[in-house]
CSV table of C-alpha atoms in Angstrom, one decimal:
chain,number,residue,atom,x,y,z
E,13,MET,CA,108.2,131.5,98.4
E,14,THR,CA,104.9,132.2,97.3
E,15,GLU,CA,102.1,129.3,98.2
E,16,ALA,CA,100.8,128.1,95.1
E,17,THR,CA,97.4,128.1,94.0
E,18,TYR,CA,95.9,124.7,94.0
E,19,PRO,CA,93.6,123.8,90.8
E,20,VAL,CA,91.0,121.6,92.8
E,21,ASP,CA,88.2,119.8,90.7
E,22,MET,CA,86.0,118.1,93.0
E,23,SER,CA,83.8,117.3,89.7
E,24,VAL,CA,85.9,114.2,88.9
E,25,THR,CA,86.2,111.0,90.9
E,26,PRO,CA,88.8,108.6,90.0
E,27,ASP,CA,88.8,105.0,90.5
E,28,VAL,CA,90.6,104.0,93.5
E,29,LYS,CA,92.1,100.3,94.3
E,30,ALA,CA,94.0,99.7,97.4
E,31,PHE,CA,96.4,97.0,98.4
E,32,PHE,CA,97.3,96.7,101.7
E,33,ASP,CA,100.8,95.3,102.8
E,34,PRO,CA,100.4,93.8,106.2
E,35,ALA,CA,104.4,93.2,106.8
E,36,THR,CA,104.6,96.9,106.8
E,37,ASN,CA,101.1,98.3,107.4
E,38,THR,CA,101.3,100.1,104.0
E,39,ILE,CA,98.7,100.9,101.7
E,40,SER,CA,99.3,101.2,98.0
E,41,TYR,CA,97.1,102.5,95.1
E,42,VAL,CA,96.3,102.0,91.5
E,43,VAL,CA,94.4,105.4,90.6
E,44,LYS,CA,92.4,105.1,87.3
E,45,ASP,CA,91.0,107.7,85.2
E,46,PRO,CA,87.1,107.2,85.0
E,47,GLY,CA,87.2,108.3,81.1
E,48,SER,CA,90.2,106.1,79.7
E,49,LYS,CA,92.3,103.2,80.7
E,50,ALA,CA,95.2,105.3,82.2
E,51,CYS,CA,96.4,105.0,85.9
E,52,ALA,CA,99.0,105.8,88.3
E,53,VAL,CA,100.5,103.6,90.9
E,54,ILE,CA,101.4,105.5,94.3
E,55,ASP,CA,103.9,104.2,96.9
E,56,SER,CA,104.3,100.9,95.9
E,57,VAL,CA,106.0,98.2,98.1
E,58,MET,CA,108.8,96.0,97.5
E,59,GLY,CA,109.3,93.1,100.5
E,60,ILE,CA,112.4,92.4,102.2
E,61,ASP,CA,113.6,89.7,104.4
E,62,TYR,CA,116.0,91.7,106.4
E,63,ALA,CA,117.3,88.9,108.4
E,64,ALA,CA,118.1,86.7,105.2
E,65,GLY,CA,118.9,90.2,102.8
E,66,ARG,CA,116.1,88.6,100.6
E,67,ILE,CA,114.0,90.6,98.4
E,68,THR,CA,110.4,89.6,97.1
E,69,TYR,CA,107.9,91.2,95.1
E,70,ASP,CA,104.5,89.7,95.9
E,71,HIS,CA,102.9,92.9,96.9
E,72,ALA,CA,104.3,94.4,93.4
E,73,ASP,CA,103.2,91.5,91.4
E,74,ALA,CA,99.6,91.6,92.8
E,75,MET,CA,99.3,95.6,91.5
E,76,ILE,CA,100.9,94.5,88.0
E,77,ASP,CA,98.4,91.5,88.0
E,78,TYR,CA,95.5,94.0,88.5
E,79,ILE,CA,96.6,96.5,86.0
E,80,GLU,CA,97.4,93.8,83.4
E,81,GLN,CA,93.9,91.8,84.1
E,82,ASN,CA,92.0,95.2,83.7
E,83,GLY,CA,93.6,96.4,80.7
E,84,LEU,CA,95.1,99.4,82.2
E,85,LYS,CA,98.2,101.9,80.8
E,86,LEU,CA,100.7,102.7,83.6
E,87,GLU,CA,101.5,106.2,82.7
E,88,TRP,CA,102.7,107.4,86.4
E,89,LEU,CA,104.4,105.8,89.8
E,90,ILE,CA,104.2,108.4,92.3
E,91,GLU,CA,106.3,108.5,95.4
E,92,THR,CA,104.5,110.8,98.0
E,93,HIS,CA,108.1,111.0,99.9
E,94,VAL,CA,111.3,108.7,100.7
E,95,HIS,CA,109.9,106.3,102.9
E,96,ALA,CA,111.7,105.2,105.9
E,97,ASP,CA,109.6,102.2,106.4
E,98,HIS,CA,109.2,100.1,103.2
E,99,LEU,CA,111.1,99.9,100.1
E,100,SER,CA,109.4,101.1,96.9
E,101,ALA,CA,109.2,98.8,94.0
E,102,ALA,CA,108.7,101.6,91.5
E,103,PRO,CA,111.4,100.4,89.6
E,104,TYR,CA,110.3,96.6,89.4
E,105,ILE,CA,106.9,97.7,88.4
E,106,GLN,CA,108.2,100.4,85.7
E,107,SER,CA,110.5,97.5,84.1
E,108,LYS,CA,107.4,95.6,83.6
E,109,LEU,CA,104.7,98.2,82.5
E,110,GLY,CA,106.2,101.3,82.1
E,111,GLY,CA,105.5,104.6,83.1
E,112,LYS,CA,107.1,107.9,84.4
E,113,LEU,CA,108.1,108.2,88.3
E,114,GLY,CA,107.9,111.1,90.1
E,115,ILE,CA,108.7,112.2,93.3
E,116,GLY,CA,109.1,115.7,95.1
E,117,ASP,CA,111.7,118.2,94.2
E,118,LYS,CA,113.1,118.3,97.6
E,119,ILE,CA,114.4,114.5,97.1
E,120,THR,CA,117.6,116.3,96.6
E,121,VAL,CA,117.8,117.5,100.5
E,122,VAL,CA,117.4,114.0,101.6
E,123,GLN,CA,119.7,112.6,99.3
E,124,ASP,CA,122.3,114.8,100.3
E,125,THR,CA,121.6,114.3,104.4
E,126,PHE,CA,121.4,110.5,104.0
E,127,GLY,CA,124.2,110.2,101.2
E,128,LYS,CA,126.4,111.4,104.3
E,129,VAL,CA,124.7,109.3,106.9
E,130,PHE,CA,125.6,106.3,104.6
E,131,ASN,CA,128.7,107.5,103.5
E,132,GLU,CA,127.7,107.0,99.7
E,133,GLY,CA,130.6,108.1,97.3
E,134,THR,CA,130.5,110.1,94.6
E,135,ASP,CA,128.8,107.9,92.2
E,136,PHE,CA,125.8,108.2,93.9
E,137,GLN,CA,124.0,111.3,92.6
E,138,ARG,CA,122.4,113.8,94.9
E,139,ASP,CA,120.5,115.9,92.1
E,140,GLY,CA,117.2,113.6,91.8
E,141,SER,CA,118.3,112.2,88.4
E,142,GLN,CA,117.2,108.9,89.2
E,143,PHE,CA,113.7,109.8,88.9
E,144,ASP,CA,111.6,110.9,85.9
E,145,ARG,CA,109.9,114.0,87.1
E,146,LEU,CA,110.8,116.0,90.2
E,147,PHE,CA,107.5,118.2,91.6
E,148,GLN,CA,107.4,121.6,92.6
E,149,ASP,CA,104.9,122.7,94.7
E,150,GLY,CA,101.4,123.1,92.5
E,151,ASP,CA,103.0,121.6,89.6
E,152,THR,CA,100.6,119.6,87.6
E,153,TYR,CA,100.5,116.3,85.5
E,154,GLU,CA,97.6,114.4,83.6
E,155,ILE,CA,96.8,110.4,84.0
E,156,GLY,CA,95.0,110.1,80.5
E,157,GLY,CA,92.6,112.8,80.9
E,158,LEU,CA,92.5,113.4,84.7
E,159,LYS,CA,94.1,116.3,86.1
E,160,ALA,CA,96.5,115.9,88.9
E,161,PHE,CA,98.8,118.6,91.2
E,162,ALA,CA,101.5,118.0,93.7
E,163,MET,CA,101.2,119.8,97.3
E,164,TYR,CA,104.2,120.7,98.7
E,165,THR,CA,103.7,119.1,102.9
E,166,PRO,CA,107.0,119.0,104.8
E,167,GLY,CA,107.6,118.0,108.4
E,168,HIS,CA,107.2,114.1,108.6
E,169,THR,CA,110.4,114.8,105.9
E,170,PRO,CA,111.4,117.6,104.0
E,171,ALA,CA,110.6,116.1,100.6
E,172,CYS,CA,106.8,115.0,101.4
E,173,MET,CA,104.1,115.9,99.0
E,174,VAL,CA,100.2,114.9,98.8
E,175,HIS,CA,98.8,114.3,95.0
E,176,VAL,CA,95.4,115.3,94.7
E,177,ILE,CA,93.7,113.6,91.8
E,178,GLY,CA,90.2,115.0,91.1
E,179,ASP,CA,88.3,114.3,94.4
E,180,ALA,CA,90.9,112.0,95.8
E,181,ALA,CA,94.0,113.4,97.9
E,182,PHE,CA,97.1,110.7,98.5
E,183,VAL,CA,98.4,112.1,101.6
E,184,GLY,CA,101.1,110.2,102.4
E,185,ASP,CA,102.4,110.3,106.1
E,186,THR,CA,101.2,113.8,106.4
E,187,LEU,CA,97.9,112.2,108.4
E,188,PHE,CA,96.7,109.1,109.4
E,189,MET,CA,93.1,107.9,110.0
E,190,PRO,CA,91.2,110.4,112.6
E,191,ASP,CA,92.1,107.9,115.3
E,192,GLY,CA,95.5,107.4,114.4
E,193,GLY,CA,96.8,110.9,114.2
E,194,SER,CA,99.7,112.1,112.4
E,195,ALA,CA,103.0,110.8,111.7
E,196,ARG,CA,106.2,111.3,113.5
E,197,ALA,CA,108.3,114.8,112.8
E,198,ASP,CA,111.6,113.5,114.5
E,199,PHE,CA,113.8,112.3,111.7
E,200,PRO,CA,116.7,114.2,110.0
E,201,GLY,CA,114.8,117.2,107.8
E,202,GLY,CA,111.7,116.9,109.9
E,203,ASP,CA,109.7,119.3,112.5
E,204,ALA,CA,106.5,119.4,114.2
E,205,ALA,CA,105.7,122.9,113.5
E,206,THR,CA,106.2,122.7,109.8
E,207,LEU,CA,104.1,119.5,109.6
E,208,TYR,CA,101.5,120.9,111.5
E,209,ASP,CA,101.5,123.7,108.9
E,210,SER,CA,101.3,121.3,106.3
E,211,ILE,CA,98.2,119.5,107.8
E,212,GLN,CA,96.5,122.7,108.0
E,213,LYS,CA,96.9,122.9,104.0
E,214,VAL,CA,95.4,119.6,103.5
E,215,LEU,CA,92.7,120.4,106.0
E,216,SER,CA,91.9,123.8,103.9
E,217,LEU,CA,90.8,121.1,100.7
E,218,PRO,CA,87.1,120.9,100.2
E,219,ASP,CA,85.3,118.9,103.3
E,220,SER,CA,84.1,116.2,100.8
E,221,MET,CA,87.9,115.4,99.4
E,222,ARG,CA,88.6,112.0,99.8
E,223,LEU,CA,92.1,111.2,101.8
E,224,PHE,CA,93.7,108.3,101.4
E,225,MET,CA,96.6,107.1,103.8
E,226,CYS,CA,99.8,105.3,103.4
E,227,HIS,CA,99.8,103.4,106.5
E,228,ASP,CA,97.1,102.3,109.3
E,229,TYR,CA,98.1,100.3,112.4
E,230,GLY,CA,94.5,99.6,113.4
E,231,PRO,CA,94.5,101.7,116.8
E,232,ASN,CA,93.0,100.1,119.7
E,233,GLY,CA,92.3,96.8,117.4
E,234,ARG,CA,90.1,98.1,115.0
E,235,ASP,CA,90.1,96.6,111.5
E,236,ILE,CA,92.5,98.1,109.2
E,237,LYS,CA,91.2,101.3,107.0
E,238,TRP,CA,92.4,103.7,104.8
E,239,GLU,CA,90.0,106.3,103.3
E,240,THR,CA,88.6,109.3,105.2
E,241,THR,CA,87.7,112.8,104.3
E,242,VAL,CA,88.8,116.5,104.9
E,243,GLY,CA,85.8,117.0,107.2
E,244,GLU,CA,86.2,113.8,109.5
E,245,GLU,CA,89.8,114.7,109.7
E,246,LYS,CA,88.9,118.3,110.8
E,247,ALA,CA,86.3,117.1,113.3
E,248,HIS,CA,87.7,113.9,114.7
E,249,ASN,CA,91.7,113.9,114.2
E,250,ILE,CA,92.9,113.2,117.6
E,251,HIS,CA,96.2,115.1,116.8
E,252,VAL,CA,95.1,118.1,114.7
E,253,GLY,CA,91.1,118.2,114.8
E,254,SER,CA,88.8,120.0,116.7
E,255,GLY,CA,90.6,123.3,116.3
E,256,LYS,CA,93.8,122.0,118.4
E,257,THR,CA,96.6,124.7,118.2
E,258,LYS,CA,100.1,124.5,116.7
E,259,GLU,CA,101.8,124.8,120.3
E,260,GLU,CA,99.6,121.8,121.7
E,261,PHE,CA,100.6,119.9,118.7
E,262,VAL,CA,104.3,120.6,118.7
E,263,LYS,CA,104.4,119.7,122.4
E,264,PHE,CA,102.5,116.4,122.0
E,265,ARG,CA,104.2,115.5,118.8
E,266,GLN,CA,108.3,116.4,120.5
E,267,GLU,CA,107.2,114.5,123.7
E,268,ARG,CA,105.7,111.3,121.7
E,269,ASP,CA,108.7,111.3,119.0
E,270,ALA,CA,111.0,111.1,122.0
E,271,GLN,CA,109.6,107.6,122.9
E,272,LEU,CA,109.2,106.1,119.8
E,273,ASP,CA,111.7,103.3,118.0
E,274,MET,CA,113.3,103.9,114.9
E,275,PRO,CA,111.1,102.2,112.1
E,276,LYS,CA,112.4,98.5,111.8
E,277,LEU,CA,113.3,98.9,107.8
E,278,ILE,CA,114.8,102.4,108.1
E,279,ILE,CA,118.3,101.5,107.4
E,280,PRO,CA,117.3,99.7,104.2
E,281,SER,CA,114.5,101.8,103.2
E,282,LEU,CA,116.5,105.0,103.0
E,283,GLN,CA,119.4,103.6,101.0
E,284,VAL,CA,117.0,102.0,98.7
E,285,ASN,CA,114.4,104.9,98.6
E,286,MET,CA,116.7,107.8,98.2
E,287,ARG,CA,117.8,105.7,94.8
E,288,ALA,CA,114.2,105.6,93.4
E,289,GLY,CA,113.7,102.2,94.8
E,290,LYS,CA,116.8,100.6,93.0
E,291,LEU,CA,119.4,98.5,95.3
E,292,PRO,CA,123.0,99.9,95.5
E,293,LYS,CA,125.1,99.1,92.5
E,294,GLU,CA,126.9,95.4,92.3
E,295,ASP,CA,130.6,95.5,93.2
E,296,LYS,CA,133.1,93.5,91.3
E,297,SER,CA,132.0,90.1,92.3
E,298,GLY,CA,128.5,90.9,91.0
E,299,LYS,CA,127.2,91.1,94.8
E,300,ARG,CA,124.9,94.1,96.4
E,301,PHE,CA,125.6,95.4,99.8
E,302,LEU,CA,123.7,97.6,102.3
E,303,LYS,CA,125.3,99.7,104.7
E,304,VAL,CA,124.6,99.9,108.6
E,305,PRO,CA,125.5,103.1,110.0
E,306,VAL,CA,126.7,102.8,113.6
E,307,ASN,CA,125.3,105.7,115.3
E,308,GLY,CA,124.1,107.3,112.4
E,309,LEU,CA,120.7,107.9,112.9
């Protein structure tokens, strides 16, 4: 497939408000068109007390309050990928504020893979129809008068996309802060060599492009951060910066990933997020259940 031509426009600077969720080390964003009240939400979080099986919405409610208090109009809810470490609150926010829910079109690959892992029946649609928009590489959309586009960046998962909005790019798990390096590539459908190539696509953007992370863990005890630039990543990223080769990256990533535990919330996260953030359907008694595949991951 021919790589898309990306309509980069560094002349527009959207307003970006970050919301950090300490339970999952996730950063969600409200991105506002500077010329209107239109905005988008990127990578929202729904809380879960996994041991108690209890869902909460504190993080999402904080985003909703911010949007309402500033008189904003929510037009898009964007998922950079099917997250394995937190649950999406997109349907909850959408039910309160409207907007269209979008994700990369390779969501169908993830749905097919994990539909089998979780032994989902024929009622579970594997065609991405739970979402309002499935983005392909280079697809564009608008947030008010603000132009945005999706960049296909697989490797962490087969459905990852970076969303570029003016001079701001929301990288999902494709990159971490320079001292954090990169995300794992050992989930089903992940691949370290593919991730390296995707990172190079991101680093081909202008050096002054602002990059916003989906996660930060405060390496070596530093304060949580979520914003850097392409130039900073190229120069200082501990996994791919300073000219590190593909071979070096793949060797490191594969050795490192073999030592990592599965994310604590991977089982509920995948089941919910492959459904666009919706919980499994109620059974005949009106209860909802999540499955635990034994030796399935």
